[in-house]
Backbone as numpy.savetxt, mean C-alpha at the origin, in Angstrom:
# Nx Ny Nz CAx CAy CAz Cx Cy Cz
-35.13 16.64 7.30 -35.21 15.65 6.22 -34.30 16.05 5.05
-34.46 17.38 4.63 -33.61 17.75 3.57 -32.25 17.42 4.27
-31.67 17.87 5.10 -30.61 17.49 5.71 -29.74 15.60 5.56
-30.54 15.35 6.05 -30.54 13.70 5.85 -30.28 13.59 4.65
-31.23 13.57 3.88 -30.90 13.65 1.99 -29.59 14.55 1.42
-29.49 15.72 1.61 -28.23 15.80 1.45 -26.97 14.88 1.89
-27.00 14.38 3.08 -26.13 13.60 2.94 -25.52 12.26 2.89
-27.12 11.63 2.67 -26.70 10.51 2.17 -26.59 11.17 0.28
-26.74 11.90 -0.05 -26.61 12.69 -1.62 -24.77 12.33 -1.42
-24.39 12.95 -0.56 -22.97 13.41 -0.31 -22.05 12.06 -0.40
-22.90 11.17 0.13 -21.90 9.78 0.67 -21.93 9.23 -0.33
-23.19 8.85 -1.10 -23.07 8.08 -2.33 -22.58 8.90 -3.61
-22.63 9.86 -3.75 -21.37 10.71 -4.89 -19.80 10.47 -4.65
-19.66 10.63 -3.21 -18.19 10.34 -2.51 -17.67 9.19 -2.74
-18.25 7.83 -2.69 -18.40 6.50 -2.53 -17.60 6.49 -4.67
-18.84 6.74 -5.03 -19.01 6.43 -6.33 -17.65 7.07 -6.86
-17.16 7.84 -6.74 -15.91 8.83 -7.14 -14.84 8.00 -6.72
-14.75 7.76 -5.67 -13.67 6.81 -5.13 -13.39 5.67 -5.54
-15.30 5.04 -5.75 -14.16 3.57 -6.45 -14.19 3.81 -8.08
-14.56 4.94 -8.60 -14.32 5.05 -10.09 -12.40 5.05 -9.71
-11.88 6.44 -9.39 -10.49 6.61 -9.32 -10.15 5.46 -8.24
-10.12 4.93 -7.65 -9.35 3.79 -6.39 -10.03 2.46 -6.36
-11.08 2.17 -7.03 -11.73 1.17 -7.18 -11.83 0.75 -5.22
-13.14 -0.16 -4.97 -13.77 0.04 -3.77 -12.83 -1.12 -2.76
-12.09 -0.65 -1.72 -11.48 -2.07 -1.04 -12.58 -3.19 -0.59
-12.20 -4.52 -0.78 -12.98 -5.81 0.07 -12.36 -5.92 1.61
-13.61 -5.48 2.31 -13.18 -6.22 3.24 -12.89 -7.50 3.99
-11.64 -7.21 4.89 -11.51 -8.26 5.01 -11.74 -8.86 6.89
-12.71 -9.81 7.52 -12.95 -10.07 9.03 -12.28 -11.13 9.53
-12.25 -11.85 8.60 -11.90 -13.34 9.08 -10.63 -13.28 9.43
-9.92 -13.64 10.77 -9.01 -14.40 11.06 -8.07 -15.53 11.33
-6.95 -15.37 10.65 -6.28 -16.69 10.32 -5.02 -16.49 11.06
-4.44 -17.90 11.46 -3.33 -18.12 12.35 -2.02 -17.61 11.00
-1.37 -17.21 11.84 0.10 -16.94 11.13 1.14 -16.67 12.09
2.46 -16.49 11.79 3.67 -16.53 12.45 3.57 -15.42 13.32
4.55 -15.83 14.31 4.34 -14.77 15.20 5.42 -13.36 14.38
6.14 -13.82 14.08 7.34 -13.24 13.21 7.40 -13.71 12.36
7.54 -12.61 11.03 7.81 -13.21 9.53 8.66 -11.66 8.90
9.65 -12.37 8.07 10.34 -11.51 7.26 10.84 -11.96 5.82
10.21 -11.68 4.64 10.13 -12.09 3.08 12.20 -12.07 3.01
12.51 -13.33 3.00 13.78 -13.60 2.71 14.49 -13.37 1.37
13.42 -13.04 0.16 14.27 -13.10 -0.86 14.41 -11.43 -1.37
16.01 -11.40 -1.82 16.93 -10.91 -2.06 15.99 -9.23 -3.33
16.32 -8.55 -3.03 15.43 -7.27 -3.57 16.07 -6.08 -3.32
16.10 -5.05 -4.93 17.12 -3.73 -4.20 15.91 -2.55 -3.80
16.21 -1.87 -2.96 15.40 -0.70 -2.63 15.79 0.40 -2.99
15.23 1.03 -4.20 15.39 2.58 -4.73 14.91 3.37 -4.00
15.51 4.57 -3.86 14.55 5.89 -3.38 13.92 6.49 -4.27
12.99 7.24 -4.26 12.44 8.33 -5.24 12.76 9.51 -4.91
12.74 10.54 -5.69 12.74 11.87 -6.17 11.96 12.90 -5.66
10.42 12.24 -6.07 9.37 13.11 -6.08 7.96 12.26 -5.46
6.87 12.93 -6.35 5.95 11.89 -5.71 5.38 10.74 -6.18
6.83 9.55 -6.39 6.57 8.23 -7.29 6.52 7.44 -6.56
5.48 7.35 -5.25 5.66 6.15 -4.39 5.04 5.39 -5.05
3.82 5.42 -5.60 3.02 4.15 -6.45 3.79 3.01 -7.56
4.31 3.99 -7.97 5.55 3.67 -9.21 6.76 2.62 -8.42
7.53 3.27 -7.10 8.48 2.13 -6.66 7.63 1.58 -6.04
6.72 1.44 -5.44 6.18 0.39 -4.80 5.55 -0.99 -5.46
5.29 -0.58 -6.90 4.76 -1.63 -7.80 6.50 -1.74 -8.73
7.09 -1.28 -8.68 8.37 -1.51 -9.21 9.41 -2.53 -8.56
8.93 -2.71 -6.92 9.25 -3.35 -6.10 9.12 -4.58 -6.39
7.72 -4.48 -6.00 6.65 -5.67 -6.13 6.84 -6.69 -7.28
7.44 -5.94 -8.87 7.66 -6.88 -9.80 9.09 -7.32 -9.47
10.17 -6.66 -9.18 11.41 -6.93 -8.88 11.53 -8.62 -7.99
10.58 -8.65 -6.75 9.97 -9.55 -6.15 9.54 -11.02 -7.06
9.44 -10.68 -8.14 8.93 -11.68 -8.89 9.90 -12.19 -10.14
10.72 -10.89 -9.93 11.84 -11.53 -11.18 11.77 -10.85 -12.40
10.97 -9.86 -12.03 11.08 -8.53 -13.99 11.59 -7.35 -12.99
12.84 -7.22 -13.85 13.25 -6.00 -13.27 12.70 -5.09 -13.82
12.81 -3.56 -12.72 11.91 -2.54 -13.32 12.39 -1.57 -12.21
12.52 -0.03 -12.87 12.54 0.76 -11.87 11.53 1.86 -11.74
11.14 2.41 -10.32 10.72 3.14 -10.33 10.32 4.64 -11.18
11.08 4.54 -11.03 11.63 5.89 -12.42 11.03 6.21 -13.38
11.46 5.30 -14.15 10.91 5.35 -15.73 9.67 4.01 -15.49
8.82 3.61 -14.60 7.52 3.24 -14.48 6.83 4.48 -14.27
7.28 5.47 -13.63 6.40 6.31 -13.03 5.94 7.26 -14.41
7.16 7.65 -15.15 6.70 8.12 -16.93 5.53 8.08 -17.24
4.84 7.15 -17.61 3.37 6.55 -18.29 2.73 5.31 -16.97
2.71 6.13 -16.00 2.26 5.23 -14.96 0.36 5.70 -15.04
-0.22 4.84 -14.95 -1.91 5.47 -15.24 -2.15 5.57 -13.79
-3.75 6.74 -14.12 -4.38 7.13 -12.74 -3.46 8.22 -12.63
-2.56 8.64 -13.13 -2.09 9.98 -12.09 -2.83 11.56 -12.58
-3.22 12.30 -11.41 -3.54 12.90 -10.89 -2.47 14.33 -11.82
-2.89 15.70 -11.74 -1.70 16.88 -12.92 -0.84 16.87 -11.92
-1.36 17.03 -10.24 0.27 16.98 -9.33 0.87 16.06 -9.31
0.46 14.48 -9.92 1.55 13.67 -10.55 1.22 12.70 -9.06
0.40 12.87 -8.64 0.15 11.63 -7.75 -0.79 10.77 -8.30
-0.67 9.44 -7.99 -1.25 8.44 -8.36 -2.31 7.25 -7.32
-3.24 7.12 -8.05 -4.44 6.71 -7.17 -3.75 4.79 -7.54
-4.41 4.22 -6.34 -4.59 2.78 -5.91 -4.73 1.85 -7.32
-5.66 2.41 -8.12 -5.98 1.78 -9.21 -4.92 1.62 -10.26
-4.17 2.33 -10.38 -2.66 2.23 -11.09 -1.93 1.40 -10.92
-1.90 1.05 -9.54 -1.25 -0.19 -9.39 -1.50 -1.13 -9.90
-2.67 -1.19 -9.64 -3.50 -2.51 -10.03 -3.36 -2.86 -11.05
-3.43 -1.61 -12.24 -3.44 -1.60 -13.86 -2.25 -2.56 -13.88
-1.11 -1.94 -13.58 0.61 -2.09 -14.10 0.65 -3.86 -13.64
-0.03 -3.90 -12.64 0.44 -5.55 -12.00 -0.66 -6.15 -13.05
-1.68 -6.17 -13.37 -2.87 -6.81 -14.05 -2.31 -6.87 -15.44
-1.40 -5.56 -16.02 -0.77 -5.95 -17.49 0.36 -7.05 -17.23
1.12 -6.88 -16.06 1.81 -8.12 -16.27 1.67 -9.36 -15.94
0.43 -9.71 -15.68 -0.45 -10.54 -15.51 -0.46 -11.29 -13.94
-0.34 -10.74 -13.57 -0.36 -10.52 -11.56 -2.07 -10.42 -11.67
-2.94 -11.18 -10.49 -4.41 -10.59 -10.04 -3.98 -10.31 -9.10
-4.79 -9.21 -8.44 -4.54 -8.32 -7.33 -5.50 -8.07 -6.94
-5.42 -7.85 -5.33 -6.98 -7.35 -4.58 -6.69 -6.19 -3.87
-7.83 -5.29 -3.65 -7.37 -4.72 -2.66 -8.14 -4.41 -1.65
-7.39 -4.53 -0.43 -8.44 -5.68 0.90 -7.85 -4.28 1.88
-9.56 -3.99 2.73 -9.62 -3.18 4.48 -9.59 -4.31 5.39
-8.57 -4.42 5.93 -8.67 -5.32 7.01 -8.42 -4.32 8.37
-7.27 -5.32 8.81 -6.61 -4.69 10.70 -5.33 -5.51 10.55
-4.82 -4.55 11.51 -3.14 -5.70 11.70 -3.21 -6.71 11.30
-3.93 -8.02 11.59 -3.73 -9.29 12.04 -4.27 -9.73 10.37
-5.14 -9.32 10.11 -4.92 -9.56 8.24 -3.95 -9.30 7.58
-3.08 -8.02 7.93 -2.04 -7.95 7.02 -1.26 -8.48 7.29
-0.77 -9.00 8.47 0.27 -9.72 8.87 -0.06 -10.59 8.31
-1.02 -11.44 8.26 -1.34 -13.14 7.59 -1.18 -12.80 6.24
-1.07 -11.62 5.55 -1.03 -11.32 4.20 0.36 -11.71 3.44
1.36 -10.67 4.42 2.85 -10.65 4.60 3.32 -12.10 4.52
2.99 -12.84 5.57 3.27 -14.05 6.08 3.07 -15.02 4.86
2.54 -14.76 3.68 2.32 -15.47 2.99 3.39 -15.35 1.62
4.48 -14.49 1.90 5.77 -14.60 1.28 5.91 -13.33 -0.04
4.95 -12.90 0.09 4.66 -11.64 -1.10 4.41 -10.59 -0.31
5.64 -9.26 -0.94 5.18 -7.70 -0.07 3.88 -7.37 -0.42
3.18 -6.46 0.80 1.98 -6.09 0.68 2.32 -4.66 0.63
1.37 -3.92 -0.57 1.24 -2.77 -0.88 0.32 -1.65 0.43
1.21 -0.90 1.08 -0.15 -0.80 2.27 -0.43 0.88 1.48
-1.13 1.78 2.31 -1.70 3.15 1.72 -1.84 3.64 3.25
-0.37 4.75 3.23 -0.84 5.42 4.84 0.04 6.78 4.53
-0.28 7.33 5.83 -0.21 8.58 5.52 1.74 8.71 5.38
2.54 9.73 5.16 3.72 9.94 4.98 4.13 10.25 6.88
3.14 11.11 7.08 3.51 11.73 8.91 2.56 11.61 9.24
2.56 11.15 10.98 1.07 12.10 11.69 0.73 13.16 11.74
-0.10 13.58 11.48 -0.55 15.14 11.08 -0.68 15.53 9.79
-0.22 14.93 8.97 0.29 15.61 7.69 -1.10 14.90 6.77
-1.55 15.17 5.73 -2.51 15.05 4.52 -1.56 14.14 3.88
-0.57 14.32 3.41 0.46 13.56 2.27 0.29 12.01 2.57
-0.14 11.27 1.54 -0.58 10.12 1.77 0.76 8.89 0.75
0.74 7.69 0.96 1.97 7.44 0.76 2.06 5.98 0.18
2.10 5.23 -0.71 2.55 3.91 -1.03 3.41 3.11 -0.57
3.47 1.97 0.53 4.84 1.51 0.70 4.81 0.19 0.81
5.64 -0.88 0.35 5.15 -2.28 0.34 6.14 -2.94 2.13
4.96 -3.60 2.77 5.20 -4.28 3.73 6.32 -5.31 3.50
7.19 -6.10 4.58 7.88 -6.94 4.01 8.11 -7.86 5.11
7.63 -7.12 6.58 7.48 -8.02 7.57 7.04 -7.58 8.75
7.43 -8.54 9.48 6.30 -7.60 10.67 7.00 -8.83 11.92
7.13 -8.23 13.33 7.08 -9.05 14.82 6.25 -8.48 15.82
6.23 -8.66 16.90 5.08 -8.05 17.90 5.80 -6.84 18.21
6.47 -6.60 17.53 6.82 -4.95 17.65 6.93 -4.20 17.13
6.62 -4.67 15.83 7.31 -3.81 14.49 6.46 -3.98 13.19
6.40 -3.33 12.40 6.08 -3.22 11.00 7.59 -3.08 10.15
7.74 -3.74 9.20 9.12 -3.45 8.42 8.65 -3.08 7.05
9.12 -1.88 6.34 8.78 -1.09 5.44 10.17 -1.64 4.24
9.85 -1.60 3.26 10.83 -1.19 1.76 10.68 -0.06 1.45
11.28 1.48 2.29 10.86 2.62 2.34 11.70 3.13 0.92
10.53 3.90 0.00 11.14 4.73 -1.26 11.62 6.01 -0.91
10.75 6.74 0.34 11.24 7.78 0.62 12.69 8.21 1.58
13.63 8.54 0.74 14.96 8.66 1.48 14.81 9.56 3.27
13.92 10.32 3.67 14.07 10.75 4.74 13.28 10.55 6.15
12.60 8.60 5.45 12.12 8.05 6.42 12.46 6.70 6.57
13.66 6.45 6.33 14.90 5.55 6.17 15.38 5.65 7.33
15.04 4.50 8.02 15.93 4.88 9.93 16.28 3.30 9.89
16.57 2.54 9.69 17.37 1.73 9.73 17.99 0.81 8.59
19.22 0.00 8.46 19.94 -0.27 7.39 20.36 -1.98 7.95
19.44 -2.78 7.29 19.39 -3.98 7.67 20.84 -5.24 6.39
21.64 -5.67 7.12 22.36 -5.73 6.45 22.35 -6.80 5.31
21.11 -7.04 5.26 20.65 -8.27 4.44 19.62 -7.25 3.28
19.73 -6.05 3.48 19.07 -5.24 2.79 17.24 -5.83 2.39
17.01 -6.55 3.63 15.45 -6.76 3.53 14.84 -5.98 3.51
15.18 -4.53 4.24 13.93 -3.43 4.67 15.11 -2.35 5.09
14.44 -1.38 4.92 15.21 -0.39 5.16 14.42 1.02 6.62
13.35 0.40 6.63 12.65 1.15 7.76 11.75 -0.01 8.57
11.53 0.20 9.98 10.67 -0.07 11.05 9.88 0.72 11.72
8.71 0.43 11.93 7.92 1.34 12.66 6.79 0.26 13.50
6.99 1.15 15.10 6.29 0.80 16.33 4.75 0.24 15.69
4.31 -1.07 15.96 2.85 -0.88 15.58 2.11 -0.21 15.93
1.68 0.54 16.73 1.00 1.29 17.50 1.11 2.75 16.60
2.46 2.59 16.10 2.52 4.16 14.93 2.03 3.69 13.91
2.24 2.78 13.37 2.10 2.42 12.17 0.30 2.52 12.18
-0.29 1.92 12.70 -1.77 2.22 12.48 -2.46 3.73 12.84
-1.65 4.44 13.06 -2.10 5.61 13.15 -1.69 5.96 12.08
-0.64 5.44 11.27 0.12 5.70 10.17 -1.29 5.69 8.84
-1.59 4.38 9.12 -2.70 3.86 8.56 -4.17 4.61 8.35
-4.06 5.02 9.35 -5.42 5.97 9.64 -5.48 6.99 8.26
-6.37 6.51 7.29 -6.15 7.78 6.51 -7.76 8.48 5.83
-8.30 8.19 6.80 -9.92 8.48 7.13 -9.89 10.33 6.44
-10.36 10.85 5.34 -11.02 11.82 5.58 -12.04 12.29 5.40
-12.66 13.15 4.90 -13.76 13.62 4.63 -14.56 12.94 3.18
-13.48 13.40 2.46 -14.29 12.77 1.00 -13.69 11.62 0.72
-12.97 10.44 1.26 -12.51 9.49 1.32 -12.67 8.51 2.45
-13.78 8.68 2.97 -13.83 8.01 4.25 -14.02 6.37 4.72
-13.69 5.87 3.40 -13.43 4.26 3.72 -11.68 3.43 3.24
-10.63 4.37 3.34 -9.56 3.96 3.11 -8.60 4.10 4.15
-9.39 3.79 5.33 -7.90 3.40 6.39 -8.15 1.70 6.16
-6.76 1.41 7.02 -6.58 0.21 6.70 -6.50 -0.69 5.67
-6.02 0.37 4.37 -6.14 -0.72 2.76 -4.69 -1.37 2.84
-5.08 -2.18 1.77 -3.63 -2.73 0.87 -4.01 -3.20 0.08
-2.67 -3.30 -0.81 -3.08 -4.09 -2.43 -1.99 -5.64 -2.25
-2.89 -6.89 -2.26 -2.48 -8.56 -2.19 -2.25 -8.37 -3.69
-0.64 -9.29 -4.19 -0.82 -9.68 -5.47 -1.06 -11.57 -5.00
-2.10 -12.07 -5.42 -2.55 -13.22 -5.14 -1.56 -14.29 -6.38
-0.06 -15.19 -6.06 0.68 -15.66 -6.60 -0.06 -16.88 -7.40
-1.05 -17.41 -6.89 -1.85 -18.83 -6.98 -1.97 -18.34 -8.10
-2.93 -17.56 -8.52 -3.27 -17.04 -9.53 -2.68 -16.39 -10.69
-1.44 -16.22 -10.66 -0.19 -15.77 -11.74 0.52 -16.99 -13.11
């Protein structure tokens, strides 16, 4: 019994911590029809980063997308939520898009939600790991997707494997990797595989 109580003690401290710093994802079940193939056509530059400012270009992106330019860079300066190693939690995003008056959600689904997400003409902010194997967890906004592929606006220069000449995306990855990509289940975080952050346009 003590056992038991300890850890539901454990889950609801864990829980509570998480959505203070990451605020709690909605899930999402319902399925909706969308393209079999979709790729966000409008015109966007892709910076690399430095260090560890994926949150920063990925919401730097995201406004670029909308028509305020902004770079990674000097967002990442006074970017909130970050962490003394200078990483930045989910909720930061949210902040920076919510001051510029963007609403934003941030939704656990499965493939077939984010794809209908994508499909709806706005990059999706996803949260996966950098490698398999690796802890290093990673910000990167979606931009399209076919039955074979995930297409990334990759910030990080040394996971840059392809150079699309319409400069839509600068990385692809196998679906089948990509949700392992996704997988970012651990111990004291154990409800953030499968997130992303929707900026909902209706509402802007």
């Amino acid at each position: 019994m003590f056992i038991i109580r300890t850890v539901i003690f454990w889950v609801v401290i864990t829980i509570s911590i998480n959505a203070y710093l990451m605020t709690l994802p909605i899930p999402v079940l319902r399925k909706r029809d969308y393209p079999p193939n979709y790729l966000i056509q409008q015109n966007n530059r892709i910076d690399l980063q430095k260090n560890t400012e994926c949150a920063a270009f990925s919401t730097a992106y995201l406004l670029r997308h909308f028509g305020i330019e902004a770079e990674g860079e000097s967002l990442y300066t006074d970017f909130p939520c970050k962490t003394r190693a200078g990483n930045v939690y989910s909720k930061g995003i949210r902040k920076i898009l919510r001051e510029k008056g963007f609403k934003t959600s941030y939704y656990k689904g499965d493939i077939h939600t984010l794809k209908y997400e994508v499909s709806k003409g706005t990059p999706v902010i996803v949260f996966i790991k950098v490698k398999e194997g690796l802890n290093n967890l990673h910000f990167v906004p979606v931009v399209g997707y076919d039955k074979e592929y995930i297409y990334l606006s990759e910030s990080l220069g040394h996971l840059v494997n392809c150079d699309d000449d319409n400069k839509k995306y600068n990385r692809k990855v196998p679906i089948k990797e990509f949700q392992k990509l996704w997988n970012v289940k651990r111990i004291h975080m154990p409800i953030y595989s499968n997130t992303y952050i929707a900026v909902d346009i209706t509402q802007h």
